[in-house]
XYZ file of C-alpha atoms in Angstrom:
514
model
C -7.622 34.520 -16.835
C -5.885 33.487 -13.424
C -8.116 31.258 -11.358
C -5.500 30.647 -8.596
C -3.389 33.272 -7.094
C -0.809 32.204 -4.257
C 1.062 35.119 -2.596
C 3.847 34.922 -0.228
C 2.939 32.077 1.429
C 5.153 30.384 4.120
C 4.680 26.889 5.823
C 6.607 24.975 8.400
C 6.548 21.788 10.108
C 8.287 22.479 13.241
C 11.762 24.343 12.499
C 11.532 22.972 8.899
C 10.171 25.884 6.438
C 9.001 24.402 3.361
C 8.236 27.563 1.556
C 9.506 31.022 1.679
C 6.857 33.948 0.526
C 6.194 31.522 -2.311
C 4.078 32.618 -5.137
C 2.242 30.897 -8.085
C -0.629 31.547 -10.481
C -2.633 28.917 -12.351
C -4.798 30.076 -15.557
C -8.084 28.738 -16.972
C -7.622 25.635 -18.751
C -3.998 25.421 -17.845
C -2.542 21.847 -17.732
C 0.510 21.763 -15.135
C 2.447 19.445 -13.498
C 4.244 20.066 -9.836
C 8.016 18.571 -9.310
C 10.731 18.403 -6.972
C 12.244 15.842 -5.112
C 10.684 14.132 -2.019
C 10.458 16.055 0.875
C 10.367 19.638 -0.876
C 6.664 19.829 -0.023
C 4.579 18.896 -3.036
C 1.828 16.995 -1.389
C 1.584 19.701 1.057
C 1.154 22.471 -1.273
C -1.698 20.497 -3.071
C -3.116 20.458 0.373
C -2.831 23.962 1.131
C -4.621 24.541 -2.404
C -7.300 22.231 -1.259
C -7.647 24.193 1.696
C -7.059 21.113 3.799
C -4.117 22.976 5.589
C -3.604 26.458 5.996
C -0.489 28.614 5.352
C 1.353 29.996 8.225
C 1.388 33.517 6.345
C 0.562 34.623 2.869
C -2.672 34.054 0.923
C -4.234 31.179 -1.286
C -7.316 32.930 -3.615
C -9.331 30.962 -5.841
C -11.683 32.638 -8.551
C -15.288 32.613 -6.625
C -17.282 29.719 -8.154
C -14.649 27.183 -9.071
C -14.833 23.454 -7.991
C -11.656 22.071 -6.964
C -11.335 18.433 -6.738
C -8.101 16.901 -4.916
C -7.096 13.366 -5.086
C -6.500 11.985 -1.367
C -5.862 8.414 -1.912
C -5.868 7.941 1.693
C -9.364 9.201 2.234
C -11.595 7.525 4.776
C -14.523 5.486 3.023
C -17.115 3.585 4.515
C -15.881 -0.040 3.564
C -19.587 -1.261 3.907
C -21.001 0.938 1.037
C -20.966 -0.807 -2.507
C -18.685 0.852 -5.211
C -21.716 1.979 -7.271
C -23.450 3.878 -4.311
C -19.813 5.732 -3.763
C -19.388 6.745 -7.440
C -23.185 7.502 -8.034
C -22.782 10.325 -5.074
C -21.301 12.340 -7.948
C -24.790 12.366 -9.648
C -26.822 12.806 -6.450
C -28.552 16.002 -7.590
C -29.601 14.457 -10.925
C -30.965 10.950 -9.482
C -32.911 13.482 -6.976
C -34.311 15.349 -10.065
C -35.191 12.054 -11.482
C -37.031 10.988 -8.544
C -38.852 14.485 -8.549
C -39.991 13.836 -12.236
C -41.270 10.497 -11.660
C -42.987 11.414 -8.238
C -44.820 14.197 -10.589
C -45.897 11.680 -13.233
C -47.050 9.421 -10.428
C -49.168 12.397 -8.948
C -51.214 12.357 -11.915
C -53.102 9.366 -10.874
C -54.214 11.385 -7.986
C -54.668 15.184 -8.905
C -57.659 16.765 -10.759
C -57.494 16.697 -14.509
C -57.248 20.609 -14.285
C -53.572 20.208 -12.608
C -52.384 17.952 -15.347
C -51.267 20.279 -17.627
C -49.302 22.315 -15.005
C -47.568 18.895 -13.655
C -46.481 17.890 -17.146
C -44.978 21.165 -17.976
C -42.985 20.875 -14.798
C -41.802 17.070 -15.240
C -41.356 17.563 -18.932
C -38.662 20.602 -17.865
C -37.124 18.250 -15.327
C -36.704 15.436 -18.113
C -35.294 18.141 -20.513
C -32.724 19.318 -17.947
C -31.718 15.613 -17.504
C -31.025 15.105 -21.048
C -28.921 18.134 -21.161
C -26.812 16.911 -18.254
C -26.526 13.551 -20.141
C -28.202 11.876 -17.170
C -29.184 8.940 -19.415
C -25.479 8.335 -20.569
C -24.310 7.892 -17.005
C -23.815 4.232 -17.156
C -21.885 4.787 -20.353
C -19.770 7.503 -18.551
C -19.069 5.340 -15.434
C -18.078 2.531 -17.583
C -15.523 4.526 -19.534
C -13.903 5.449 -16.289
C -14.062 1.965 -14.853
C -12.549 0.067 -17.935
C -10.165 3.211 -18.410
C -8.437 2.623 -15.062
C -8.446 -1.176 -15.487
C -11.536 -2.426 -13.728
C -14.424 -4.185 -14.880
C -18.031 -3.763 -14.402
C -18.632 -6.196 -11.618
C -16.555 -4.043 -9.284
C -19.804 -1.733 -8.953
C -21.632 -4.275 -6.968
C -18.411 -5.031 -4.346
C -18.244 -3.793 -1.157
C -15.592 -1.101 -0.696
C -14.130 -3.005 2.187
C -13.391 -6.004 -0.389
C -11.360 -4.015 -2.552
C -7.362 -4.191 -2.995
C -5.283 -0.968 -2.078
C -5.147 -0.879 -5.867
C -8.379 -1.158 -6.716
C -9.582 1.416 -3.866
C -7.140 3.936 -5.217
C -8.482 3.530 -8.677
C -12.123 4.160 -7.361
C -11.264 7.203 -5.567
C -9.500 8.563 -8.636
C -12.565 7.574 -10.744
C -14.801 9.234 -8.653
C -12.779 12.367 -8.963
C -12.608 12.268 -12.566
C -16.308 11.660 -12.777
C -16.875 15.017 -10.753
C -15.289 17.163 -13.522
C -14.242 19.818 -11.271
C -13.067 22.861 -12.682
C -9.768 22.012 -11.097
C -8.089 18.848 -10.507
C -5.232 18.427 -7.997
C -3.873 14.759 -8.623
C -1.054 13.366 -6.261
C 0.224 10.385 -7.672
C -2.813 9.386 -10.094
C -0.518 6.755 -11.862
C -0.029 4.576 -8.609
C -1.446 1.011 -9.390
C -1.677 1.741 -12.992
C -0.136 -0.229 -15.465
C 1.238 1.358 -18.699
C -1.852 0.824 -20.944
C -4.218 2.587 -18.185
C -1.549 5.408 -17.822
C -1.845 5.695 -21.434
C -5.606 6.039 -21.090
C -5.363 8.704 -17.916
C -2.854 10.478 -20.396
C -5.302 10.898 -23.207
C -8.176 11.856 -20.590
C -6.117 14.690 -19.155
C -5.059 15.779 -22.423
C -8.509 16.276 -23.765
C -9.721 17.715 -20.295
C -11.205 20.958 -21.041
C -10.573 22.564 -17.685
C -7.400 23.019 -15.583
C -5.274 20.483 -13.328
C -1.970 20.244 -11.633
C -0.364 16.969 -11.248
C 2.269 15.339 -9.129
C 3.821 12.109 -10.078
C 7.199 10.442 -10.092
C 6.951 8.724 -13.401
C 8.542 11.620 -15.674
C 7.271 9.870 -18.809
C 3.716 10.781 -17.792
C 4.301 14.263 -16.859
C 6.287 14.727 -20.202
C 2.773 13.639 -21.860
C 0.432 15.995 -20.107
C 2.267 19.078 -19.107
C 2.079 22.554 -20.980
C 3.342 24.310 -17.836
C 5.576 22.992 -14.933
C 5.863 24.350 -11.337
C 9.113 23.382 -9.538
C 9.717 23.459 -5.988
C 13.142 24.897 -5.612
C 14.911 26.352 -2.310
C 11.502 27.158 -0.755
C 10.018 28.968 -4.035
C 7.620 27.793 -6.787
C 9.147 28.497 -9.928
C 7.355 28.455 -13.087
C 8.335 27.323 -16.393
C 5.851 28.246 -19.088
C 6.360 25.288 -21.741
C 6.279 21.486 -21.776
C 8.475 19.260 -19.795
C 11.469 18.947 -22.063
C 11.476 23.030 -22.164
C 11.543 22.507 -18.351
C 14.391 20.209 -18.042
C 16.306 22.324 -20.482
C 15.795 25.597 -18.926
C 16.240 24.278 -15.312
C 19.549 22.806 -16.191
C 20.511 26.323 -17.720
C 19.257 27.843 -14.610
C 20.741 25.520 -12.208
C 24.179 26.270 -13.977
C 23.777 30.089 -13.818
C 22.907 29.835 -10.060
C 25.611 27.785 -9.396
C 28.253 30.281 -10.950
C 26.501 33.147 -9.097
C 26.772 31.526 -5.687
C 30.395 30.367 -6.274
C 31.325 34.229 -7.186
C 29.293 35.715 -4.446
C 31.043 33.205 -1.800
C 34.482 34.337 -3.209
C 33.694 37.915 -2.888
C 32.422 37.181 0.764
C 35.234 35.520 1.794
C 37.603 38.166 0.358
C 35.503 41.039 1.783
C 35.622 39.364 5.218
C 39.234 38.704 4.895
C 39.504 42.522 3.912
C 37.621 43.514 6.992
C 39.451 41.390 9.428
C 42.899 42.580 8.192
C 41.912 46.476 8.418
C 39.525 46.911 10.665
C 41.891 47.504 13.587
C 44.379 49.832 11.229
C 43.772 53.457 12.120
C 44.474 54.338 8.628
C 42.239 51.668 6.828
C 39.574 51.335 9.436
C 36.943 53.483 7.557
C 37.266 51.254 4.428
C 37.086 48.189 6.816
C 33.852 49.549 8.150
C 32.290 50.560 4.539
C 33.111 47.140 3.268
C 31.184 45.502 6.251
C 28.274 47.800 5.705
C 28.233 46.724 2.062
C 28.400 43.284 3.164
C 25.466 43.374 5.497
C 23.253 44.841 2.598
C 24.188 41.919 0.196
C 21.096 39.679 -0.415
C 22.827 36.185 0.184
C 22.114 33.518 -2.680
C 20.779 29.983 -1.269
C 23.235 27.381 -1.939
C 22.601 25.217 -5.106
C 20.137 22.417 -4.416
C 21.700 19.099 -4.503
C 19.881 15.810 -4.951
C 19.691 13.536 -1.934
C 21.537 10.393 -1.668
C 20.420 7.209 -0.595
C 21.994 4.209 0.867
C 19.492 1.453 0.837
C 20.919 -1.845 2.007
C 19.331 -5.340 3.094
C 21.817 -7.505 4.840
C 20.797 -11.158 5.696
C 21.683 -13.432 8.769
C 21.731 -16.852 8.308
C 21.046 -18.690 4.789
C 17.710 -20.915 4.240
C 17.702 -24.382 2.675
C 16.534 -25.059 -0.961
C 12.962 -24.780 -1.018
C 11.892 -21.692 0.643
C 8.241 -21.431 0.071
C 5.811 -24.288 -1.038
C 2.349 -23.876 -1.846
C -0.134 -26.906 -2.741
C -3.410 -25.905 -4.515
C -3.596 -22.701 -2.558
C -6.441 -20.754 -2.923
C -6.736 -16.750 -1.540
C -9.913 -14.452 -1.677
C -12.656 -13.092 0.597
C -15.534 -15.304 0.148
C -14.746 -16.562 -3.612
C -11.504 -17.735 -4.735
C -9.500 -14.654 -6.551
C -7.209 -16.814 -8.976
C -6.930 -20.354 -9.806
C -5.107 -22.611 -7.067
C -1.497 -22.011 -6.981
C 0.895 -24.800 -6.858
C 4.425 -23.374 -6.592
C 7.875 -23.419 -5.193
C 10.210 -20.386 -4.571
C 13.701 -21.326 -4.025
C 16.714 -20.063 -2.208
C 18.038 -16.641 -3.602
C 15.421 -16.498 -6.185
C 13.999 -13.249 -7.106
C 10.372 -13.526 -7.736
C 7.975 -10.881 -9.143
C 4.204 -11.516 -8.657
C 2.141 -9.529 -11.540
C -1.417 -9.601 -12.873
C -4.054 -6.893 -13.317
C -4.977 -4.642 -10.251
C -7.444 -6.758 -7.742
C -6.592 -10.266 -9.214
C -4.986 -10.872 -5.815
C -1.331 -9.825 -5.644
C -1.468 -8.298 -2.119
C -3.989 -11.034 -1.182
C -1.517 -13.805 -2.157
C 1.172 -11.654 0.037
C -1.011 -11.502 3.085
C -2.003 -15.166 2.779
C 1.515 -16.242 2.827
C 2.274 -14.086 5.740
C -0.536 -15.259 7.823
C -2.505 -11.847 7.864
C -5.415 -13.686 6.218
C -6.588 -17.149 6.202
C -6.223 -19.125 3.018
C -9.530 -20.478 1.472
C -8.024 -23.990 0.615
C -4.829 -25.959 -0.146
C -1.598 -25.217 1.943
C 1.541 -23.192 2.064
C 4.621 -24.066 4.058
C 7.612 -21.804 4.873
C 11.423 -23.523 5.453
C 11.950 -23.549 9.253
C 15.011 -21.328 8.618
C 12.993 -18.571 6.813
C 13.254 -15.052 8.449
C 10.977 -13.018 6.628
C 11.364 -8.625 6.253
C 7.953 -7.624 5.123
C 6.997 -4.198 3.361
C 3.268 -4.216 3.044
C 1.471 -2.131 0.623
C -0.460 -0.285 3.011
C 1.259 1.435 6.082
C -0.045 0.571 9.394
C 2.121 3.170 11.647
C 0.598 5.593 13.992
C 0.171 8.945 12.534
C 0.976 10.949 15.536
C 4.328 9.182 15.849
C 7.507 10.527 14.598
C 10.020 8.521 12.092
C 12.476 9.077 15.084
C 10.194 7.360 17.691
C 9.264 4.452 15.233
C 12.624 3.532 14.422
C 13.794 4.047 18.179
C 10.739 1.848 19.308
C 11.500 -0.923 16.725
C 15.230 -0.861 17.491
C 15.406 0.099 21.280
C 19.317 -0.677 21.525
C 19.977 1.963 19.123
C 21.606 5.265 20.238
C 19.927 8.700 18.987
C 22.985 8.863 16.633
C 22.338 5.409 15.417
C 18.624 6.246 14.599
C 19.513 9.470 12.873
C 22.150 7.728 10.905
C 19.676 4.826 9.595
C 17.131 7.644 8.497
C 19.593 9.599 7.030
C 20.851 6.672 4.664
C 17.407 6.583 3.560
C 16.862 10.199 2.740
C 15.095 11.536 5.918
C 16.683 14.276 7.540
C 16.487 15.677 11.025
C 13.350 18.006 10.521
C 11.291 15.232 8.911
C 12.753 12.582 11.538
C 10.910 14.759 14.027
C 7.342 15.616 12.078
C 4.504 13.186 12.729
C 3.736 10.657 10.074
C 0.574 12.581 9.192
C 2.564 15.289 7.831
C 5.076 13.348 5.734
C 4.456 12.761 1.938
C 3.875 9.477 0.548
C 7.500 8.919 -0.394
C 8.939 10.277 2.681
C 6.591 7.699 4.615
C 7.821 4.617 2.172
C 11.534 5.572 3.060
C 10.928 5.362 6.773
C 9.232 2.023 6.265
C 12.215 0.557 3.978
C 14.521 1.831 6.834
C 12.514 -0.392 9.071
C 13.543 -3.522 7.446
C 17.509 -2.837 7.358
C 18.303 -4.493 10.404
C 15.916 -7.281 10.491
C 18.682 -9.200 8.386
C 15.705 -11.206 6.637
C 16.909 -14.057 4.375
C 13.259 -13.702 2.703
C 12.550 -10.145 1.871
C 8.715 -9.487 0.802
C 7.789 -5.899 -0.841
C 4.351 -5.241 -1.959
C 4.512 -2.115 -4.481
C 7.386 -0.566 -2.693
C 8.031 2.011 -5.536
C 4.918 4.001 -5.038
C 5.502 7.641 -4.301
C 9.117 7.202 -4.766
C 10.931 9.811 -6.648
C 13.397 8.877 -9.429
C 16.500 8.749 -7.401
C 15.049 6.713 -4.476
C 13.850 4.032 -6.997
C 16.991 3.685 -8.521
C 18.783 3.190 -5.189
C 16.127 0.635 -4.237
C 16.628 -1.192 -7.427
C 20.491 -1.280 -7.046
C 19.831 -2.521 -3.346
C 17.515 -5.188 -4.678
C 19.962 -6.507 -7.255
C 22.724 -6.648 -4.310
C 20.414 -8.477 -2.062
C 21.522 -12.098 -1.654
C 18.646 -13.579 0.176
C 15.104 -14.803 -1.565
C 12.931 -11.582 -2.724
C 9.019 -11.638 -3.483
C 8.369 -8.669 -4.858
C 4.767 -7.137 -6.205
C 5.144 -4.444 -8.632
C 3.341 -2.871 -11.660
C 6.370 -1.457 -12.965
C 7.957 -3.365 -15.550
C 10.769 -1.132 -16.000
C 11.591 -1.568 -12.016
C 11.562 -5.291 -11.755
C 12.891 -6.376 -15.072
C 16.413 -6.019 -14.074
C 15.982 -7.357 -10.295
C 13.758 -10.571 -10.887
C 14.569 -13.830 -12.706
C 11.259 -15.226 -12.012
C 7.785 -13.855 -12.736
C 4.312 -15.475 -11.404
C 1.716 -14.067 -13.267
C -1.712 -14.255 -11.405
C -4.891 -14.976 -13.412
C -8.196 -16.864 -13.758
C -9.875 -18.818 -16.375
C -12.849 -16.894 -16.211
């Protein structure tokens, strides 16, 4: 049975039309993935399905009564709340029932004995309902999610504001999984997950009895969970009823057929227009030319084949540094309590260093500390005086109402409009994207703009904190190649071994002795 029916939707940002009367259907229990290059509208489509946005035209109808859960990793959360209170919101109706049951039992002390039987029946019924809902297994259920996503149970007692970006994203995902909605809409759920925890999420989704639609830049993950693929192609949502391998094979075949049909039609159009031009003014052939013109006006023009975006990431440096670029001596980092053992290390000129460790261990905290964003707890760190640092933070700090064009132009006021557009174009941001507010961009598009900001800083030290989150395959490969070619000192935080393995020659693994 179809639980979602999307008919003839259009949606535009300014002059950029993402969908052209697009249609799609989702069926009960279907495990689907949504694919397409950055900028084709995957995140926007999930927001439309979640009703966070409305289509310009067309309809989106869910089967009545279906609960839809949407993963928004950037959701606003009260930072003062404890993690356990945030997660337990999912079970609030059950906790309220438990309180009602306890109040009924407590009322027996004050009520006449004649009312006891009625009260006991009511309290017992609530208790049975709680057992039926697995209320007394909630601790085990929460623990399964917490451990599966690579966290420990002590995170439950932490205020949300003390969580790293990766831990916060995991908590948001964990709450959504606990809700067990009828349909899950997951946008990049593997961000911040290492291989072991991606495997856990894969098993969770494969055994999920209800429907989901997942967007991810990790093709191995998509291949492991999909039995249906929705592909955003030329403003349409194309359905491939099969696994990911079927989709890749069928897509290649369809693209080949479309390319041949497009080339054939273009030849026909050129030949027909040439015939019309040569014959429209001749009395003996003008009727034939007019007939051809009418025929040509009725031809449904095929869209040109979609070509993958090309990227030209580059990080030039200015002057070079001396030998010892960064030196730390018994450096302690954290919020109140030290997150890791004291760090004594030296990062040298032109070394390419990756910082690894489990989520929440303090990778981003280390970077923020050496960048002076937050104070060290103890010990010292020292940058060489010739260091010129270009820094990519894990979390964006850009005004959501500004456009990429405005951000770049403000950062490089000496640039002409052509310079700004050329820089954005090299990073996969076209004219329409360049003039849309950041709040409307996908995670991948936002990342590319922030990487563009680094290009002309000429930093001889490049610090990148999880730069691959949200990037599509082509952009990630282009970034990898640019970092391999980079001639300065690189400090990279990444959870993707297949990304940093070919780039970095030194690994600093953060850990505690606890």
